[in-house]
């Protein structure tokens, strides 16, 4: 390259850099405006409401899936190929779409790797599986339509094709929530076993094709092997420190709740809202029976103890309950293994007001954020000036109510700085016979259901935040965090949308309780501590 061209490129680059620096603030404003429009008209609105087996579908989800399906249809090029050629193209596309499904044995690790929430990555995983299934069906129909000889199962190519083609629809069927609900662990192991069967059948089916290019398969196997070694190395690193024993789990139960305290071999940094996959060999009835649990405690930096607050339902959670002791002093230390921490932590420190909404066991997902916000307020590391926790219960239950009492009281005790506080707790009880009971200035029990629309309106207007009258102070942003039933989350989407221009944002946490997690409880009172004077 001549010196003149080099000089021209450098001068142009300098002027471009000055231009970008000058208009940087406007560019940031433009990005924020586009982001607001996306939330208001694409991400928040629901085109199809939530149903028992599917939904809800947002416009963003419909656009992404339509684009994905259209790309596969375009690659088929059925308008210029014969039926046999389309069938072969469909088989190749099915293999390509199935490859991301085999990147790792656990979706939590892959979700972290791609910077996605577990819920979003499961949607990607499910969409890729369904598209692969449709492409395999198209391949089968094309082979049958071609009518090349008799279709005999004595031919290995046909036999393994049928085996693989049978395993794929079973994988799709077992992904239906109704079928996998009885046992999370059993569903997961059957799902993985069918995936292994599909892999073996596909390899034997392709082995009979003389012109198949195995180089790409070898490259993919190398990538998967490297990811598997890296994941196993992370698990070993988390669970074992030279000269120290493995992690120990101490299990206690209170009525119908379970609390697990894990002392880890190597201190680990857990961000607010993250979860771990736990396996306790002495409790699980078969090997590698793990389950995801959100970590309810939080500390700045690394910590040597992880605390879990668990709702016993079935499988491993019911086994944990049966092995729990009533007194923490009688808890038996059990060897435990875990992976993680997994999940995305929401950046809450940039918001002036945090409105936390939970139903039932959803309180477990809010607790670490409570402690992080209170710690940030005390150390002047957050802009947050008000935290309002709204907890909806069907009754003041003896199980979850009293079990969470100490956790909430700990948060109230920590929220004291120069005789000021930012935390306010409102507990709403749907059962009859409950009267309004204030506990000091920071915690109140109300009868009935929460008027979330009115609560949100009060927070938007800044009713409870004192501002200087002599200074024109700009109102800060508001974050609504929800961990509750599907109906509640859908309701909050509708409430938040009109207030997006006011700086309100909605975030659904990684852990969401089941819709029936607040049913069948006995009546009992909570005893929250009043604000110390």
XYZ file of C-alpha atoms in Angstrom:
533
model
C 0.000 0.000 0.000
C 1.362 3.414 -0.960
C 2.117 6.011 1.697
C -0.656 8.291 0.376
C -3.314 5.625 0.971
C -1.981 4.917 4.460
C -2.103 8.644 5.238
C -5.697 8.900 3.931
C -6.813 5.935 6.028
C -5.227 7.365 9.203
C -6.734 10.831 8.690
C -10.163 9.326 7.991
C -9.888 7.171 11.086
C -9.007 10.159 13.284
C -11.965 12.187 12.027
C -14.275 9.176 12.444
C -13.069 8.726 16.037
C -13.749 12.397 16.868
C -17.193 12.087 15.259
C -18.061 9.016 17.337
C -16.819 10.643 20.555
C -18.873 13.783 19.866
C -22.108 11.935 19.119
C -21.579 9.176 21.658
C -24.236 10.462 24.058
C -26.782 10.804 21.268
C -25.963 7.315 20.056
C -26.532 5.950 23.573
C -29.860 7.794 23.723
C -30.838 6.335 20.364
C -30.022 2.804 21.543
C -32.037 3.332 24.736
C -34.993 4.630 22.685
C -34.885 1.611 20.367
C -34.631 -0.660 23.426
C -37.711 1.031 24.916
C -39.685 0.496 21.697
C -38.617 -3.144 21.593
C -39.804 -3.735 25.158
C -43.071 -1.875 24.642
C -44.189 -3.343 21.331
C -42.205 -6.565 20.820
C -41.011 -8.162 24.091
C -43.720 -7.300 26.644
C -47.001 -7.820 24.663
C -48.337 -11.375 24.537
C -49.946 -12.496 21.289
C -51.059 -15.844 22.730
C -51.961 -16.143 26.402
C -50.566 -18.729 28.771
C -52.086 -22.219 28.655
C -51.406 -25.396 30.604
C -49.250 -27.025 27.896
C -47.871 -24.071 25.911
C -47.470 -20.327 25.859
C -47.312 -17.515 26.438
C -46.106 -16.377 23.017
C -44.758 -12.864 22.665
C -44.264 -11.030 19.396
C -40.489 -11.299 19.868
C -40.703 -15.078 20.225
C -42.927 -15.375 17.164
C -40.539 -13.250 15.063
C -37.463 -15.230 16.147
C -39.084 -18.630 15.560
C -40.600 -17.552 12.234
C -37.199 -16.357 11.049
C -35.605 -19.632 12.167
C -38.200 -21.765 10.393
C -38.084 -19.596 7.256
C -34.297 -19.979 7.054
C -34.625 -23.778 7.132
C -37.411 -23.750 4.532
C -35.327 -21.545 2.249
C -32.331 -23.879 2.577
C -34.481 -26.789 1.365
C -34.802 -25.119 -2.061
C -37.744 -27.375 -2.878
C -38.716 -25.167 -5.832
C -35.714 -26.278 -7.903
C -34.984 -29.803 -6.580
C -36.541 -33.203 -6.979
C -38.297 -34.941 -4.084
C -35.276 -37.197 -3.487
C -32.883 -34.240 -3.415
C -35.151 -32.354 -1.026
C -35.193 -35.408 1.245
C -31.398 -35.558 1.318
C -31.193 -31.817 1.969
C -33.700 -32.200 4.837
C -31.542 -34.958 6.364
C -28.444 -32.735 6.244
C -30.352 -29.817 7.772
C -31.669 -32.088 10.527
C -28.098 -33.072 11.419
C -27.039 -29.415 11.519
C -29.976 -28.452 13.728
C -29.348 -31.364 16.086
C -25.700 -30.498 16.660
C -26.382 -27.659 19.167
C -28.560 -30.086 21.139
C -25.483 -32.204 21.922
C -23.077 -29.469 23.006
C -23.229 -30.608 26.630
C -25.038 -32.898 29.056
C -26.402 -30.027 31.151
C -28.227 -26.975 29.800
C -27.224 -24.765 32.738
C -23.573 -24.846 31.730
C -24.399 -24.053 28.097
C -26.753 -21.221 29.077
C -23.926 -19.645 31.091
C -21.535 -20.150 28.197
C -23.775 -18.197 25.817
C -24.819 -15.594 28.390
C -28.481 -16.607 28.361
C -30.987 -17.419 31.051
C -31.868 -21.083 31.492
C -35.443 -20.362 30.396
C -34.303 -18.749 27.127
C -31.827 -21.520 26.377
C -34.487 -24.162 26.992
C -36.663 -22.413 24.409
C -33.800 -22.524 21.906
C -33.192 -26.189 22.733
C -36.891 -27.013 22.295
C -37.202 -25.114 18.996
C -34.129 -26.826 17.532
C -35.492 -30.235 18.552
C -38.914 -29.617 16.977
C -37.411 -28.330 13.706
C -35.064 -31.342 13.586
C -38.032 -33.668 14.082
C -39.982 -32.045 11.216
C -36.948 -32.268 8.918
C -36.495 -35.958 9.751
C -40.162 -36.571 8.924
C -39.685 -34.784 5.615
C -36.668 -36.993 4.907
C -38.706 -40.131 5.651
C -41.602 -39.020 3.439
C -39.203 -38.198 0.621
C -37.626 -41.661 0.841
C -41.060 -43.316 0.802
C -42.231 -41.114 -2.060
C -39.105 -42.026 -4.036
C -40.192 -45.671 -3.966
C -36.718 -47.065 -4.394
C -37.174 -50.808 -3.838
C -38.747 -52.469 -0.819
C -38.272 -50.938 2.614
C -36.818 -53.825 4.618
C -35.723 -53.620 8.247
C -33.109 -56.252 7.503
C -31.115 -53.515 5.828
C -29.024 -51.827 8.579
C -29.516 -48.402 7.040
C -33.300 -48.745 7.283
C -33.279 -50.384 10.718
C -31.206 -47.713 12.418
C -33.112 -45.029 10.571
C -36.351 -46.330 12.106
C -34.755 -46.539 15.583
C -33.508 -42.968 15.381
C -36.764 -41.771 13.875
C -38.671 -43.363 16.774
C -36.442 -41.882 19.484
C -36.873 -38.323 18.197
C -40.686 -38.101 18.583
C -40.388 -39.632 22.057
C -37.994 -36.838 22.963
C -40.540 -34.307 21.723
C -43.403 -35.940 23.640
C -41.458 -36.045 26.897
C -40.863 -32.295 26.575
C -44.561 -31.620 27.179
C -44.886 -30.124 30.710
C -47.746 -32.450 31.666
C -45.658 -35.560 30.978
C -42.480 -34.398 32.698
C -44.203 -32.941 35.766
C -44.404 -36.142 37.908
C -40.620 -36.455 38.302
C -38.054 -33.905 37.154
C -35.085 -36.231 37.683
C -36.696 -39.227 35.965
C -37.712 -37.129 32.973
C -34.199 -35.721 32.660
C -32.518 -39.150 32.671
C -35.003 -40.625 30.173
C -34.479 -37.594 27.967
C -30.710 -38.056 28.061
C -30.988 -41.834 27.448
C -33.150 -41.253 24.362
C -30.649 -38.659 23.151
C -27.847 -41.233 23.412
C -30.007 -43.796 21.570
C -30.681 -41.252 18.809
C -26.958 -40.541 18.500
C -26.017 -44.228 18.174
C -28.781 -44.897 15.663
C -27.808 -41.856 13.578
C -24.145 -42.875 13.472
C -25.009 -46.435 12.371
C -27.446 -45.055 9.810
C -24.781 -42.747 8.339
C -22.131 -45.479 8.358
C -23.890 -47.178 5.456
C -23.514 -44.045 3.292
C -20.247 -44.332 1.445
C -19.962 -40.701 0.347
C -20.816 -39.102 3.705
C -18.244 -36.533 4.885
C -17.203 -37.497 8.409
C -14.707 -34.642 8.803
C -17.386 -32.242 10.037
C -18.616 -34.831 12.530
C -15.098 -35.302 13.879
C -14.711 -31.533 14.319
C -18.015 -31.349 16.181
C -17.070 -34.301 18.397
C -13.813 -32.531 19.226
C -15.694 -29.365 20.240
C -18.153 -31.336 22.390
C -15.318 -33.259 24.032
C -13.465 -30.035 24.856
C -16.619 -28.509 26.375
C -17.256 -31.692 28.391
C -13.694 -31.739 29.747
C -13.989 -28.048 30.642
C -17.314 -28.596 32.421
C -15.992 -31.593 34.365
C -12.900 -29.614 35.299
C -15.052 -26.766 36.640
C -17.096 -29.193 38.751
C -13.964 -30.869 40.162
C -12.383 -27.485 40.873
C -15.484 -26.285 42.748
C -15.881 -29.437 44.835
C -12.334 -30.383 45.816
C -9.433 -28.473 47.321
C -6.129 -30.184 47.973
C -5.907 -31.216 51.605
C -9.579 -30.511 52.386
C -12.653 -32.714 52.334
C -15.574 -32.470 49.936
C -18.523 -30.167 50.552
C -20.873 -31.134 53.363
C -24.637 -30.573 53.404
C -26.633 -30.090 56.634
C -30.365 -30.683 56.110
C -33.085 -29.411 58.417
C -36.841 -29.255 57.952
C -39.509 -27.054 59.388
C -43.088 -28.270 58.897
C -43.267 -28.615 55.095
C -40.107 -26.763 54.108
C -36.460 -27.779 53.827
C -33.358 -25.710 54.532
C -29.965 -26.968 53.394
C -26.685 -25.423 54.500
C -23.661 -26.422 52.451
C -20.090 -25.846 53.632
C -17.964 -25.859 50.483
C -14.409 -27.070 50.148
C -13.336 -24.011 48.154
C -14.940 -20.584 48.766
C -17.093 -19.587 45.799
C -18.512 -16.273 44.650
C -22.269 -16.490 44.145
C -24.060 -13.524 42.635
C -27.575 -12.647 43.723
C -30.177 -14.766 41.961
C -27.833 -17.556 40.885
C -28.466 -21.245 41.540
C -26.538 -24.500 41.880
C -27.218 -28.067 40.776
C -26.959 -30.237 43.899
C -26.287 -33.961 44.206
C -26.080 -35.764 47.572
C -25.004 -39.420 47.020
C -26.302 -40.680 50.388
C -29.816 -39.450 49.569
C -30.209 -39.900 45.815
C -31.453 -43.373 44.968
C -29.454 -43.485 41.735
C -26.240 -41.884 40.552
C -26.086 -38.246 39.460
C -29.604 -37.345 40.622
C -29.127 -33.589 40.757
C -31.585 -30.736 41.011
C -31.294 -26.933 40.594
C -31.766 -24.818 43.739
C -31.473 -21.050 44.080
C -28.913 -19.863 46.653
C -30.744 -17.712 49.192
C -27.755 -16.181 50.998
C -25.464 -13.528 49.556
C -22.166 -11.966 50.573
C -19.765 -9.614 48.888
C -16.922 -11.637 47.453
C -16.439 -15.354 47.982
C -18.288 -17.271 50.674
C -17.752 -20.654 52.288
C -21.385 -21.478 53.031
C -24.358 -21.799 50.671
C -27.929 -21.802 51.968
C -30.936 -23.276 50.160
C -34.639 -22.823 50.920
C -36.551 -25.692 49.304
C -40.157 -26.678 48.718
C -40.477 -30.496 48.924
C -42.571 -31.833 46.073
C -41.269 -35.097 44.616
C -38.077 -36.896 43.704
C -34.949 -35.439 45.275
C -36.766 -32.637 47.129
C -39.025 -35.140 48.910
C -35.970 -37.247 49.798
C -34.292 -34.176 51.268
C -37.352 -33.548 53.415
C -37.443 -37.132 54.711
C -33.751 -36.951 55.703
C -33.996 -33.551 57.359
C -33.818 -33.009 61.129
C -35.925 -30.657 63.211
C -32.967 -29.210 65.099
C -29.915 -27.764 63.338
C -27.696 -29.236 66.074
C -28.827 -32.740 65.106
C -28.177 -32.295 61.374
C -25.925 -34.980 59.918
C -23.133 -33.764 57.604
C -23.554 -35.439 54.229
C -21.113 -35.424 51.346
C -22.448 -33.201 48.578
C -21.414 -32.296 45.044
C -22.602 -29.293 43.107
C -22.084 -27.475 39.839
C -22.322 -23.769 39.373
C -23.169 -21.173 40.344
C -25.361 -20.853 37.277
C -27.702 -18.190 36.020
C -27.732 -14.475 35.275
C -27.730 -11.952 38.096
C -29.846 -8.868 37.448
C -27.922 -5.559 37.817
C -30.109 -3.919 40.462
C -27.773 -1.222 41.802
C -28.591 1.276 39.014
C -32.270 1.586 39.966
C -33.662 4.081 42.473
C -36.673 1.947 43.411
C -36.903 -1.833 43.495
C -40.359 -3.414 43.655
C -40.135 -7.134 44.471
C -43.230 -9.274 43.913
C -43.367 -12.919 45.029
C -45.926 -15.631 45.616
C -45.311 -18.632 47.860
C -41.811 -20.052 47.549
C -40.909 -17.300 45.115
C -39.645 -15.450 48.178
C -36.506 -17.625 47.988
C -35.403 -15.961 44.737
C -35.856 -12.455 46.192
C -33.847 -12.974 49.400
C -30.313 -12.700 47.950
C -31.250 -9.497 46.118
C -32.599 -8.083 49.386
C -29.285 -8.654 51.124
C -27.287 -7.278 48.199
C -29.352 -4.084 48.035
C -29.187 -3.509 51.786
C -25.423 -4.062 51.774
C -25.045 -1.695 48.822
C -27.090 0.972 50.604
C -24.995 0.696 53.755
C -21.707 0.869 51.823
C -22.926 3.557 49.387
C -22.475 1.260 46.388
C -25.988 1.498 45.033
C -28.363 4.214 43.834
C -31.320 2.412 45.377
C -33.326 4.486 47.856
C -36.348 2.241 48.338
C -36.983 -1.513 48.262
C -40.583 -2.693 48.543
C -41.207 -6.434 48.918
C -44.771 -7.559 48.143
C -45.397 -11.177 49.146
C -48.733 -12.809 48.267
C -49.898 -15.843 50.268
C -53.112 -17.799 50.287
C -52.782 -18.154 54.053
C -50.267 -17.322 56.751
C -49.037 -20.862 56.554
C -47.158 -22.729 59.215
C -44.775 -24.186 56.609
C -43.413 -21.438 54.391
C -44.584 -18.511 56.503
C -42.736 -19.373 59.677
C -39.837 -20.909 57.763
C -39.219 -17.620 55.931
C -39.793 -15.540 59.071
C -36.196 -15.720 60.271
C -34.881 -14.931 56.795
C -36.990 -11.784 56.528
C -36.112 -10.740 60.076
C -32.420 -11.047 59.213
C -32.962 -8.670 56.289
C -34.804 -6.209 58.543
C -32.017 -6.362 61.136
C -29.379 -5.604 58.494
C -31.352 -2.643 57.136
C -30.271 -0.101 59.761
C -27.931 2.760 58.875
C -27.931 6.024 60.844
C -31.536 5.400 61.921
C -32.675 5.131 58.295
C -33.837 2.221 56.168
C -34.842 1.377 52.581
C -36.728 -1.908 53.035
C -40.509 -2.145 53.307
C -42.333 -5.497 53.452
C -46.024 -5.964 52.597
C -47.532 -9.425 53.060
C -50.993 -10.041 51.595
C -53.056 -13.010 52.782
C -56.076 -14.248 50.830
C -57.612 -16.423 53.570
C -60.474 -15.112 55.685
C -60.116 -13.882 59.245
C -56.915 -11.899 58.667
C -56.778 -8.275 59.786
C -54.254 -5.584 58.988
C -51.344 -5.964 61.401
C -48.415 -3.502 61.256
C -45.014 -4.518 62.651
C -43.369 -1.143 63.200
C -42.967 1.068 60.144
C -41.417 -1.437 57.793
C -43.583 -4.582 57.710
C -47.342 -4.952 57.468
C -49.724 -7.870 56.954
C -52.795 -7.035 54.854
C -55.946 -9.085 54.157
C -56.889 -9.973 50.579
C -54.847 -9.717 47.400
C -52.337 -7.007 46.630
C -53.475 -4.045 44.527
C -50.406 -4.245 42.321
C -51.641 -1.528 39.995
C -52.017 0.928 42.874
C -48.699 -0.126 44.427
C -46.892 0.381 41.117
C -48.535 3.777 40.635
C -47.345 4.914 44.078
C -43.798 3.824 43.305
C -43.838 5.566 39.914
C -44.899 8.865 41.483
C -42.186 8.526 44.128
C -44.690 8.821 46.956
C -42.397 7.282 49.567
C -39.101 8.896 48.514
C -38.208 12.208 50.107
C -36.692 14.737 47.719
C -35.204 18.163 48.234
C -37.692 20.924 47.448
C -35.021 23.455 46.486
C -33.355 21.223 43.927
C -34.917 19.889 40.747
C -34.028 16.251 41.287
C -34.518 13.858 38.411
C -36.598 10.797 39.230
C -34.681 7.531 39.032
C -35.581 4.304 37.269
C -37.790 1.601 38.766
C -37.221 -2.130 38.532
C -39.998 -4.638 39.177
C -38.686 -8.136 39.941
C -41.130 -11.033 39.997
C -40.905 -14.625 41.126
C -44.425 -15.969 41.134
C -47.128 -17.868 39.333
C -47.613 -17.632 35.585
C -50.856 -15.694 35.989
C -49.089 -13.129 38.169
C -46.268 -12.653 35.670
C -48.750 -12.157 32.826
C -50.672 -9.621 34.916
C -47.512 -7.647 35.695
C -46.569 -7.513 32.022
C -49.851 -5.743 31.309
C -49.342 -3.356 34.251
C -45.761 -2.416 33.402
C -46.240 -1.705 29.696
C -47.982 1.713 30.109
C -45.198 2.821 32.505
C -42.202 1.930 30.337
C -41.809 5.581 29.361
C -41.574 6.402 33.083
C -38.434 4.299 33.438
C -40.125 1.145 34.755
C -38.612 -2.199 33.791
C -39.798 -5.761 34.478
C -37.505 -8.718 35.150
C -38.578 -12.313 35.711
C -36.099 -14.101 37.965
C -34.465 -17.423 37.124
C -36.494 -19.304 39.740
C -40.280 -19.282 39.375
C -42.479 -21.288 41.787
C -45.153 -23.648 40.515
C -48.690 -22.313 40.328
C -49.922 -24.487 43.175
C -47.082 -23.764 45.576
C -49.288 -21.830 47.977
C -52.137 -24.309 48.363
C -53.121 -26.529 51.257
C -51.498 -24.680 54.122
C -52.573 -24.501 57.726
C -53.295 -21.130 59.265
C -50.566 -19.609 61.437
C -49.139 -16.172 62.237
C -45.817 -14.697 61.215
C -43.880 -12.742 63.789
C -41.889 -10.049 62.002
C -39.736 -7.742 64.031
C -40.701 -4.074 64.262
C -38.187 -1.388 63.438
C -35.845 -0.844 66.378
C -36.102 2.550 68.045
